[in-house]
mmCIF file of C-alpha atoms and ligand atoms in Angstrom:
data_model
loop_
_atom_site.group_PDB
_atom_site.id
_atom_site.type_symbol
_atom_site.label_atom_id
_atom_site.label_comp_id
_atom_site.label_asym_id
_atom_site.label_seq_id
_atom_site.Cartn_x
_atom_site.Cartn_y
_atom_site.Cartn_z
ATOM 1 C CA MET A 194 24.403 -70.097 -0.846
ATOM 2 C CA ILE A 195 24.955 -71.794 2.602
ATOM 3 C CA GLU A 196 26.419 -69.474 4.645
ATOM 4 C CA ASN A 197 27.492 -70.790 8.489
ATOM 5 C CA GLN A 198 27.180 -68.799 11.788
ATOM 6 C CA TYR A 199 28.927 -65.238 10.607
ATOM 7 C CA GLY A 200 27.641 -65.379 7.537
ATOM 8 C CA ILE A 201 30.616 -66.712 5.250
ATOM 9 C CA PRO A 202 29.442 -68.257 2.473
ATOM 10 C CA ALA A 203 30.409 -71.953 2.146
ATOM 11 C CA ILE A 204 32.196 -71.692 -0.784
ATOM 12 C CA GLY A 205 34.570 -68.938 -2.220
ATOM 13 C CA PHE A 206 37.014 -67.715 -4.841
ATOM 14 C CA GLY A 207 40.719 -67.951 -4.137
ATOM 15 C CA THR A 208 42.317 -65.634 -5.673
ATOM 16 C CA TYR A 209 46.650 -66.729 -4.800
ATOM 17 C CA ASP A 210 48.417 -66.094 -8.413
ATOM 18 C CA ARG A 211 45.019 -63.958 -9.541
ATOM 19 C CA LYS A 212 46.962 -60.968 -11.191
ATOM 20 C CA GLY A 213 45.936 -58.438 -13.919
ATOM 21 C CA GLU A 214 43.724 -58.648 -16.127
ATOM 22 C CA ALA A 215 42.932 -62.170 -16.900
ATOM 23 C CA GLY A 216 42.322 -62.518 -12.916
ATOM 24 C CA ILE A 217 39.717 -60.224 -12.804
ATOM 25 C CA GLU A 218 38.664 -62.280 -15.781
ATOM 26 C CA ALA A 219 38.866 -65.883 -14.065
ATOM 27 C CA MET A 220 37.276 -63.676 -10.417
ATOM 28 C CA LEU A 221 34.674 -61.837 -13.023
ATOM 29 C CA VAL A 222 34.169 -66.031 -14.546
ATOM 30 C CA ALA A 223 33.578 -67.263 -10.831
ATOM 31 C CA LEU A 224 31.517 -63.844 -9.498
ATOM 32 C CA ASP A 225 28.860 -64.743 -12.613
ATOM 33 C CA THR A 226 29.047 -68.590 -11.613
ATOM 34 C CA GLY A 227 27.601 -67.863 -8.197
ATOM 35 C CA TYR A 228 30.770 -67.407 -6.241
ATOM 36 C CA ARG A 229 29.827 -64.519 -2.901
ATOM 37 C CA HIS A 230 33.180 -64.542 -1.661
ATOM 38 C CA LEU A 231 36.501 -63.549 -2.841
ATOM 39 C CA ASP A 232 39.787 -64.512 -0.693
ATOM 40 C CA THR A 233 42.900 -62.211 -1.224
ATOM 41 C CA ALA A 234 45.687 -61.487 1.287
ATOM 42 C CA GLN A 235 48.156 -58.819 1.545
ATOM 43 C CA ASP A 236 50.876 -61.199 -0.005
ATOM 44 C CA TYR A 237 49.337 -62.107 -2.568
ATOM 45 C CA GLY A 238 49.185 -58.413 -4.772
ATOM 46 C CA THR A 239 45.593 -59.028 -5.915
ATOM 47 C CA GLU A 240 43.828 -57.067 -4.102
ATOM 48 C CA GLY A 241 43.014 -53.889 -6.714
ATOM 49 C CA GLU A 242 41.975 -57.291 -8.926
ATOM 50 C CA VAL A 243 39.627 -57.563 -6.257
ATOM 51 C CA GLY A 244 37.812 -54.476 -5.898
ATOM 52 C CA GLN A 245 37.389 -53.794 -9.210
ATOM 53 C CA ALA A 246 36.120 -57.561 -10.224
ATOM 54 C CA VAL A 247 33.944 -57.102 -6.970
ATOM 55 C CA ARG A 248 33.190 -53.635 -9.069
ATOM 56 C CA ARG A 249 32.852 -54.969 -12.632
ATOM 57 C CA SER A 250 30.502 -56.914 -11.780
ATOM 58 C CA ARG A 251 28.164 -54.996 -10.873
ATOM 59 C CA ILE A 252 27.144 -57.172 -8.139
ATOM 60 C CA PRO A 253 26.408 -54.693 -5.351
ATOM 61 C CA ARG A 254 29.530 -54.841 -2.299
ATOM 62 C CA GLU A 255 27.005 -56.276 0.658
ATOM 63 C CA ASN A 256 26.782 -59.519 -1.612
ATOM 64 C CA VAL A 257 29.850 -60.423 -1.860
ATOM 65 C CA PHE A 258 32.044 -61.507 1.189
ATOM 66 C CA VAL A 259 35.937 -59.382 0.784
ATOM 67 C CA THR A 260 38.534 -61.641 2.708
ATOM 68 C CA THR A 261 41.922 -60.016 3.388
ATOM 69 C CA LYS A 262 45.210 -61.440 5.176
ATOM 70 C CA ILE A 263 47.697 -59.652 7.240
ATOM 71 C CA ALA A 264 51.531 -59.363 6.130
ATOM 72 C CA THR A 265 54.175 -60.410 8.682
ATOM 73 C CA GLY A 266 55.808 -57.272 7.518
ATOM 74 C CA ASN A 267 53.008 -55.343 8.607
ATOM 75 C CA LEU A 268 52.373 -57.503 12.277
ATOM 76 C CA GLY A 269 54.769 -54.881 14.544
ATOM 77 C CA PRO A 270 53.557 -51.979 16.512
ATOM 78 C CA GLY A 271 51.542 -49.640 14.736
ATOM 79 C CA LYS A 272 51.795 -51.246 11.525
ATOM 80 C CA LEU A 273 48.827 -53.360 10.599
ATOM 81 C CA ILE A 274 46.224 -50.538 11.374
ATOM 82 C CA PRO A 275 47.694 -47.952 8.768
ATOM 83 C CA SER A 276 48.514 -51.398 6.220
ATOM 84 C CA LEU A 277 44.923 -52.487 6.579
ATOM 85 C CA LYS A 278 43.289 -48.992 5.466
ATOM 86 C CA ARG A 279 45.887 -50.012 2.053
ATOM 87 C CA SER A 280 44.164 -52.540 1.765
ATOM 88 C CA LEU A 281 41.382 -51.367 1.955
ATOM 89 C CA ASP A 282 42.262 -48.325 -0.280
ATOM 90 C CA ASN A 283 43.913 -51.199 -3.106
ATOM 91 C CA LEU A 284 39.981 -52.653 -2.438
ATOM 92 C CA GLN A 285 38.522 -49.068 -2.517
ATOM 93 C CA LEU A 286 35.544 -50.570 0.402
ATOM 94 C CA ASP A 287 35.035 -49.283 3.561
ATOM 95 C CA ARG A 288 35.083 -52.372 5.503
ATOM 96 C CA LEU A 289 36.598 -55.801 5.146
ATOM 97 C CA ASP A 290 33.701 -58.563 6.004
ATOM 98 C CA LEU A 291 36.787 -60.904 7.645
ATOM 99 C CA THR A 292 39.858 -60.195 8.183
ATOM 100 C CA LEU A 293 43.193 -62.339 9.608
ATOM 101 C CA ILE A 294 46.610 -62.441 10.464
ATOM 102 C CA HIS A 295 48.179 -64.711 7.460
ATOM 103 C CA TRP A 296 50.956 -67.156 9.633
ATOM 104 C CA PRO A 297 51.567 -66.391 13.427
ATOM 105 C CA SER A 298 54.873 -64.293 14.008
ATOM 106 C CA PRO A 299 58.098 -66.694 12.833
ATOM 107 C CA ASN A 300 59.560 -67.867 15.878
ATOM 108 C CA ASP A 301 57.522 -65.199 17.963
ATOM 109 C CA GLU A 302 59.404 -62.130 16.325
ATOM 110 C CA VAL A 303 56.059 -59.568 16.878
ATOM 111 C CA PRO A 304 54.444 -60.632 19.667
ATOM 112 C CA LEU A 305 51.159 -62.262 19.862
ATOM 113 C CA THR A 306 49.729 -59.952 22.171
ATOM 114 C CA VAL A 307 51.685 -57.146 20.424
ATOM 115 C CA TYR A 308 49.112 -58.089 16.731
ATOM 116 C CA MET A 309 45.950 -59.303 18.831
ATOM 117 C CA GLU A 310 45.642 -56.187 19.951
ATOM 118 C CA GLN A 311 45.803 -53.901 16.698
ATOM 119 C CA MET A 312 43.766 -56.437 15.250
ATOM 120 C CA ALA A 313 40.817 -55.763 18.514
ATOM 121 C CA GLU A 314 41.308 -52.221 17.761
ATOM 122 C CA ALA A 315 40.773 -52.581 14.098
ATOM 123 C CA HIS A 316 37.622 -54.551 14.956
ATOM 124 C CA ALA A 317 36.662 -51.572 16.916
ATOM 125 C CA LEU A 318 37.604 -48.970 14.425
ATOM 126 C CA GLY A 319 34.807 -51.012 12.265
ATOM 127 C CA LEU A 320 37.730 -51.692 8.886
ATOM 128 C CA THR A 321 36.683 -55.131 9.409
ATOM 129 C CA ARG A 322 33.313 -56.930 10.059
ATOM 130 C CA LEU A 323 35.327 -60.171 11.560
ATOM 131 C CA VAL A 324 38.463 -60.721 12.757
ATOM 132 C CA GLY A 325 39.880 -64.120 11.924
ATOM 133 C CA VAL A 326 43.657 -66.361 11.739
ATOM 134 C CA SER A 327 45.162 -68.623 9.042
ATOM 135 C CA ASN A 328 48.383 -71.293 10.018
ATOM 136 C CA PHE A 329 46.737 -71.632 13.664
ATOM 137 C CA THR A 330 47.896 -74.289 15.467
ATOM 138 C CA ILE A 331 44.658 -75.099 19.304
ATOM 139 C CA ALA A 332 47.888 -73.358 21.840
ATOM 140 C CA LEU A 333 47.533 -70.045 19.622
ATOM 141 C CA LEU A 334 43.846 -70.058 19.345
ATOM 142 C CA GLN A 335 43.823 -69.985 22.732
ATOM 143 C CA ALA A 336 46.017 -67.528 23.288
ATOM 144 C CA ALA A 337 44.932 -65.413 20.504
ATOM 145 C CA GLN A 338 40.817 -65.367 22.495
ATOM 146 C CA GLN A 339 42.744 -64.464 25.680
ATOM 147 C CA VAL A 340 43.941 -61.259 23.489
ATOM 148 C CA LEU A 341 41.071 -60.734 21.490
ATOM 149 C CA GLY A 342 38.505 -61.845 24.824
ATOM 150 C CA PRO A 343 34.420 -60.508 23.746
ATOM 151 C CA ILE A 344 35.783 -60.452 19.940
ATOM 152 C CA PRO A 345 35.379 -64.222 18.876
ATOM 153 C CA ILE A 346 38.079 -65.422 16.319
ATOM 154 C CA ALA A 347 35.798 -65.884 13.641
ATOM 155 C CA ASN A 348 37.524 -67.981 11.339
ATOM 156 C CA ASN A 349 40.921 -70.266 11.536
ATOM 157 C CA GLN A 350 41.769 -70.699 7.685
ATOM 158 C CA PHE A 351 44.228 -73.318 7.246
ATOM 159 C CA GLU A 352 45.773 -76.392 4.848
ATOM 160 C CA LEU A 353 42.956 -78.528 5.052
ATOM 161 C CA ASN A 354 41.939 -81.829 1.981
ATOM 162 C CA PRO A 355 41.695 -85.371 1.715
ATOM 163 C CA LEU A 356 45.154 -85.882 1.631
ATOM 164 C CA LEU A 357 45.468 -83.437 4.973
ATOM 165 C CA GLN A 358 42.429 -84.007 7.111
ATOM 166 C CA ASN A 359 44.309 -81.822 10.005
ATOM 167 C CA LYS A 360 40.927 -83.762 12.349
ATOM 168 C CA LYS A 361 42.728 -82.863 15.887
ATOM 169 C CA LEU A 362 43.074 -78.623 14.418
ATOM 170 C CA ALA A 363 39.230 -78.619 12.682
ATOM 171 C CA THR A 364 37.910 -80.528 15.394
ATOM 172 C CA TYR A 365 38.803 -78.096 17.840
ATOM 173 C CA CYS A 366 38.071 -75.568 15.991
ATOM 174 C CA THR A 367 34.507 -76.603 15.259
ATOM 175 C CA ASN A 368 34.031 -76.912 19.037
ATOM 176 C CA SER A 369 35.495 -73.699 19.556
ATOM 177 C CA GLY A 370 32.214 -71.994 17.693
ATOM 178 C CA ILE A 371 35.950 -71.242 15.249
ATOM 179 C CA SER A 372 34.573 -71.437 11.485
ATOM 180 C CA VAL A 373 36.739 -73.614 9.623
ATOM 181 C CA THR A 374 38.718 -72.477 6.263
ATOM 182 C CA CYS A 375 40.184 -74.891 3.505
ATOM 183 C CA TYR A 376 42.931 -73.940 1.245
ATOM 184 C CA LEU A 377 44.143 -75.447 -0.460
ATOM 185 C CA PRO A 378 40.729 -77.606 -0.689
ATOM 186 C CA ILE A 379 41.654 -79.866 -3.752
ATOM 187 C CA ALA A 380 45.212 -80.229 -3.219
ATOM 188 C CA ARG A 381 46.755 -77.924 -6.754
ATOM 189 C CA GLY A 382 44.512 -81.074 -8.922
ATOM 190 C CA LEU A 383 47.053 -84.548 -6.891
ATOM 191 C CA LEU A 384 43.058 -85.915 -5.804
ATOM 192 C CA GLY A 385 42.694 -87.828 -9.688
ATOM 193 C CA LYS A 386 45.753 -89.550 -8.753
ATOM 194 C CA VAL A 387 43.854 -90.995 -5.673
ATOM 195 C CA PRO A 388 42.318 -94.083 -6.996
ATOM 196 C CA ALA A 389 39.294 -94.373 -3.656
ATOM 197 C CA MET A 390 38.745 -90.441 -5.234
ATOM 198 C CA ILE A 391 38.543 -91.238 -8.140
ATOM 199 C CA GLU A 392 36.379 -94.274 -7.709
ATOM 200 C CA ILE A 393 33.998 -91.859 -5.522
ATOM 201 C CA ALA A 394 34.013 -89.403 -7.953
ATOM 202 C CA ASP A 395 33.074 -92.136 -11.322
ATOM 203 C CA ARG A 396 30.327 -93.440 -9.277
ATOM 204 C CA HIS A 397 28.894 -89.759 -9.267
ATOM 205 C CA GLY A 398 28.798 -88.766 -12.733
ATOM 206 C CA ALA A 399 32.163 -85.781 -10.589
ATOM 207 C CA THR A 400 35.515 -85.430 -10.654
ATOM 208 C CA PRO A 401 37.650 -86.157 -7.271
ATOM 209 C CA GLU A 402 38.109 -82.481 -7.114
ATOM 210 C CA GLN A 403 34.086 -82.059 -7.086
ATOM 211 C CA VAL A 404 34.640 -84.864 -4.377
ATOM 212 C CA ALA A 405 36.903 -82.663 -2.383
ATOM 213 C CA LEU A 406 34.753 -80.063 -1.790
ATOM 214 C CA ALA A 407 31.584 -81.826 -1.308
ATOM 215 C CA PHE A 408 33.244 -83.265 1.112
ATOM 216 C CA GLU A 409 34.336 -80.726 3.488
ATOM 217 C CA LEU A 410 31.394 -78.883 2.433
ATOM 218 C CA ALA A 411 29.354 -81.972 4.381
ATOM 219 C CA LYS A 412 31.768 -81.234 7.580
ATOM 220 C CA GLY A 413 31.076 -77.858 7.383
ATOM 221 C CA TYR A 414 34.408 -76.174 6.476
ATOM 222 C CA ILE A 415 34.550 -73.806 4.236
ATOM 223 C CA ALA A 416 36.733 -74.210 0.620
ATOM 224 C CA ILE A 417 38.182 -71.931 -1.110
ATOM 225 C CA PRO A 418 39.275 -73.761 -4.349
ATOM 226 C CA THR A 419 41.048 -71.291 -6.900
ATOM 227 C CA SER A 420 41.719 -71.576 -11.123
ATOM 228 C CA GLY A 421 42.005 -69.472 -14.004
ATOM 229 C CA LYS A 422 40.524 -71.878 -15.942
ATOM 230 C CA PRO A 423 36.956 -70.956 -17.008
ATOM 231 C CA ASP A 424 35.852 -74.683 -17.069
ATOM 232 C CA ARG A 425 37.203 -75.483 -14.381
ATOM 233 C CA ILE A 426 36.090 -72.273 -11.888
ATOM 234 C CA ARG A 427 31.749 -73.333 -12.554
ATOM 235 C CA SER A 428 32.951 -77.361 -12.176
ATOM 236 C CA ASN A 429 34.489 -76.641 -8.530
ATOM 237 C CA PHE A 430 31.199 -74.406 -7.889
ATOM 238 C CA GLU A 431 28.892 -77.281 -8.785
ATOM 239 C CA ALA A 432 31.180 -78.864 -6.092
ATOM 240 C CA THR A 433 27.829 -77.188 -3.909
ATOM 241 C CA LYS A 434 24.976 -79.811 -5.554
ATOM 242 C CA LEU A 435 26.960 -82.784 -5.210
ATOM 243 C CA ALA A 436 25.935 -84.510 -2.395
ATOM 244 C CA LEU A 437 27.758 -88.141 -0.921
ATOM 245 C CA THR A 438 26.576 -90.499 1.068
ATOM 246 C CA GLU A 439 27.509 -91.973 4.806
ATOM 247 C CA ASP A 440 29.888 -94.711 3.039
ATOM 248 C CA ASP A 441 31.639 -91.916 0.939
ATOM 249 C CA MET A 442 32.041 -89.860 3.564
ATOM 250 C CA ALA A 443 34.444 -92.744 5.044
ATOM 251 C CA ALA A 444 35.764 -94.329 2.698
ATOM 252 C CA ILE A 445 37.467 -90.535 2.041
ATOM 253 C CA GLU A 446 38.473 -90.064 5.816
ATOM 254 C CA THR A 447 40.781 -93.352 4.622
ATOM 255 C CA VAL A 448 42.055 -91.383 2.678
ATOM 256 C CA ASP A 449 44.274 -88.988 4.314
ATOM 257 C CA ARG A 450 47.789 -89.299 4.669
ATOM 258 C CA GLY A 451 48.737 -86.214 6.748
ATOM 259 C CA GLN A 452 50.567 -85.055 3.534
ATOM 260 C CA ARG A 453 51.333 -80.832 4.219
ATOM 261 C CA VAL A 454 52.426 -78.827 0.988
ATOM 262 C CA ILE A 455 52.522 -75.771 2.442
ATOM 263 C CA ASP A 456 54.998 -75.910 5.254
ATOM 264 C CA PRO A 457 57.770 -73.020 5.508
ATOM 265 C CA VAL A 458 60.349 -74.021 8.129
ATOM 266 C CA TRP A 459 59.674 -70.668 10.214
ATOM 267 C CA GLY A 460 56.061 -72.407 10.521
ATOM 268 C CA PRO A 461 54.241 -72.626 13.538
ATOM 269 C CA ALA A 462 54.581 -76.837 15.395
ATOM 270 C CA TRP A 463 51.374 -78.095 13.959
ATOM 271 C CA ASP A 464 49.449 -80.261 15.687
HETATM 272 N N1 NAP B 501 46.044 -69.097 4.213
HETATM 273 C C1 NAP B 501 47.323 -69.383 3.894
HETATM 274 O O1 NAP B 501 48.480 -69.048 3.952
HETATM 275 C C2 NAP B 501 47.382 -69.929 2.489
HETATM 276 C C3 NAP B 501 48.263 -70.991 1.220
HETATM 277 C C4 NAP B 501 47.832 -71.168 0.168
HETATM 278 C C5 NAP B 501 46.855 -70.812 0.202
HETATM 279 N N2 NAP B 501 45.320 -70.090 0.247
HETATM 280 C C6 NAP B 501 44.141 -69.873 -0.195
HETATM 281 O O2 NAP B 501 43.679 -70.718 -0.946
HETATM 282 C C7 NAP B 501 43.181 -71.012 -2.312
HETATM 283 C C8 NAP B 501 43.511 -72.423 -2.592
HETATM 284 O O3 NAP B 501 44.467 -72.752 -2.975
HETATM 285 P P1 NAP B 501 45.259 -72.891 -3.767
HETATM 286 O O4 NAP B 501 45.544 -72.105 -4.733
HETATM 287 O O5 NAP B 501 47.158 -73.328 -2.979
HETATM 288 O O6 NAP B 501 45.189 -74.456 -4.172
HETATM 289 P P2 NAP B 501 43.680 -75.462 -5.093
HETATM 290 O O7 NAP B 501 42.692 -74.364 -4.690
HETATM 291 O O8 NAP B 501 43.709 -76.529 -4.334
HETATM 292 O O9 NAP B 501 44.321 -75.182 -5.991
HETATM 293 C C9 NAP B 501 44.772 -75.129 -7.085
HETATM 294 C C10 NAP B 501 45.842 -75.595 -8.839
HETATM 295 O O10 NAP B 501 44.332 -77.227 -8.869
HETATM 296 C C11 NAP B 501 44.261 -76.521 -10.203
HETATM 297 N N3 NAP B 501 42.820 -76.846 -10.521
HETATM 298 C C12 NAP B 501 41.888 -76.006 -10.099
HETATM 299 N N4 NAP B 501 40.666 -76.598 -10.648
HETATM 300 C C13 NAP B 501 40.995 -77.593 -10.861
HETATM 301 C C14 NAP B 501 40.275 -78.827 -10.936
HETATM 302 N N5 NAP B 501 39.460 -78.694 -11.482
HETATM 303 N N6 NAP B 501 41.378 -80.095 -11.201
HETATM 304 C C15 NAP B 501 42.165 -80.008 -11.797
HETATM 305 N N7 NAP B 501 43.147 -79.042 -11.300
HETATM 306 C C16 NAP B 501 42.185 -78.204 -11.091
HETATM 307 C C17 NAP B 501 44.366 -75.148 -11.251
HETATM 308 O O11 NAP B 501 45.179 -74.926 -12.428
HETATM 309 P P3 NAP B 501 44.417 -74.089 -12.779
HETATM 310 O O12 NAP B 501 44.385 -72.563 -12.845
HETATM 311 O O13 NAP B 501 45.427 -74.890 -14.279
HETATM 312 O O14 NAP B 501 43.106 -74.688 -12.622
HETATM 313 C C18 NAP B 501 45.519 -74.535 -9.569
HETATM 314 O O15 NAP B 501 46.865 -74.933 -9.964
HETATM 315 C C19 NAP B 501 44.547 -69.793 -2.545
HETATM 316 O O16 NAP B 501 44.250 -69.186 -3.852
HETATM 317 C C20 NAP B 501 44.563 -68.746 -1.547
HETATM 318 O O17 NAP B 501 43.809 -68.073 -1.807
HETATM 319 C C21 NAP B 501 45.804 -69.831 1.205
#
């Protein structure tokens, strides 16, 4: 399994919508397939399922990388650490591998310093091995790093796939030692309608989703696709074995349309 400089496995399994017994079953298929990284969030309501899947898989805890994200309602003074302890209870874990701020506080309702200082404290308390952010712009990353001081922002998770390559932000992160996690890495199945993606996929005997994931991994990013279907969970993982040529990579670069799916009105001013 490829890991980055922080020991984060390059392919993870997203758990948005993977609730209940069906969700646990999907996670067990993922773990059985070889995924060693599960991505959850306080807002997904899947932390309990992630904890159960890790235990039921019998894979040693230290071999599965677990990420959660702090919900916007838990950013205020004195709220973040108790919420993270509740997440650990839900997950039945002693420590997260990575904790992210899910979204910057809408309209700066809670000042960034307030929640980033609490993240530094969570790190000092050993509640999380790594700290990071999600949906942060370059300006917000710079402000967050100022508050964290010597603790690195290990990761920024944002929407990235061939239709939204987010090159300015991704390049900034890579050059600053911040690993990139792509959410919506397979654009929720939209890539099967993109001729260039179909052409490359056909040439490799692969799917457009595998081509997208192989592209992201070749860029050095982390990708966290999800599916409720065992065959798709397995075929997405097979992308780790797909080697694209330089010409393929160049052709995928041209597919970028800046097509953003997750774009709430209260979101940040994107780069
Ligand atoms: N930080 C954030 O703000 C944020 C926002 C959004 C998502 N995320 C994270 O990112 C993860 C992935 O994002 P996402 O679930 O929105 O998008 P995604 O992984 O790009 O797409 C998942 C969707 O695509 C379908 N799919 C899966 N494999 C496929 C394949 N091989 N061919 C065709 N369709 C396929 C799935 O349907 P079936 O189940 O029917 O296969 C599912 O509806 C989430 O689970 C979550 O952990 C984070």
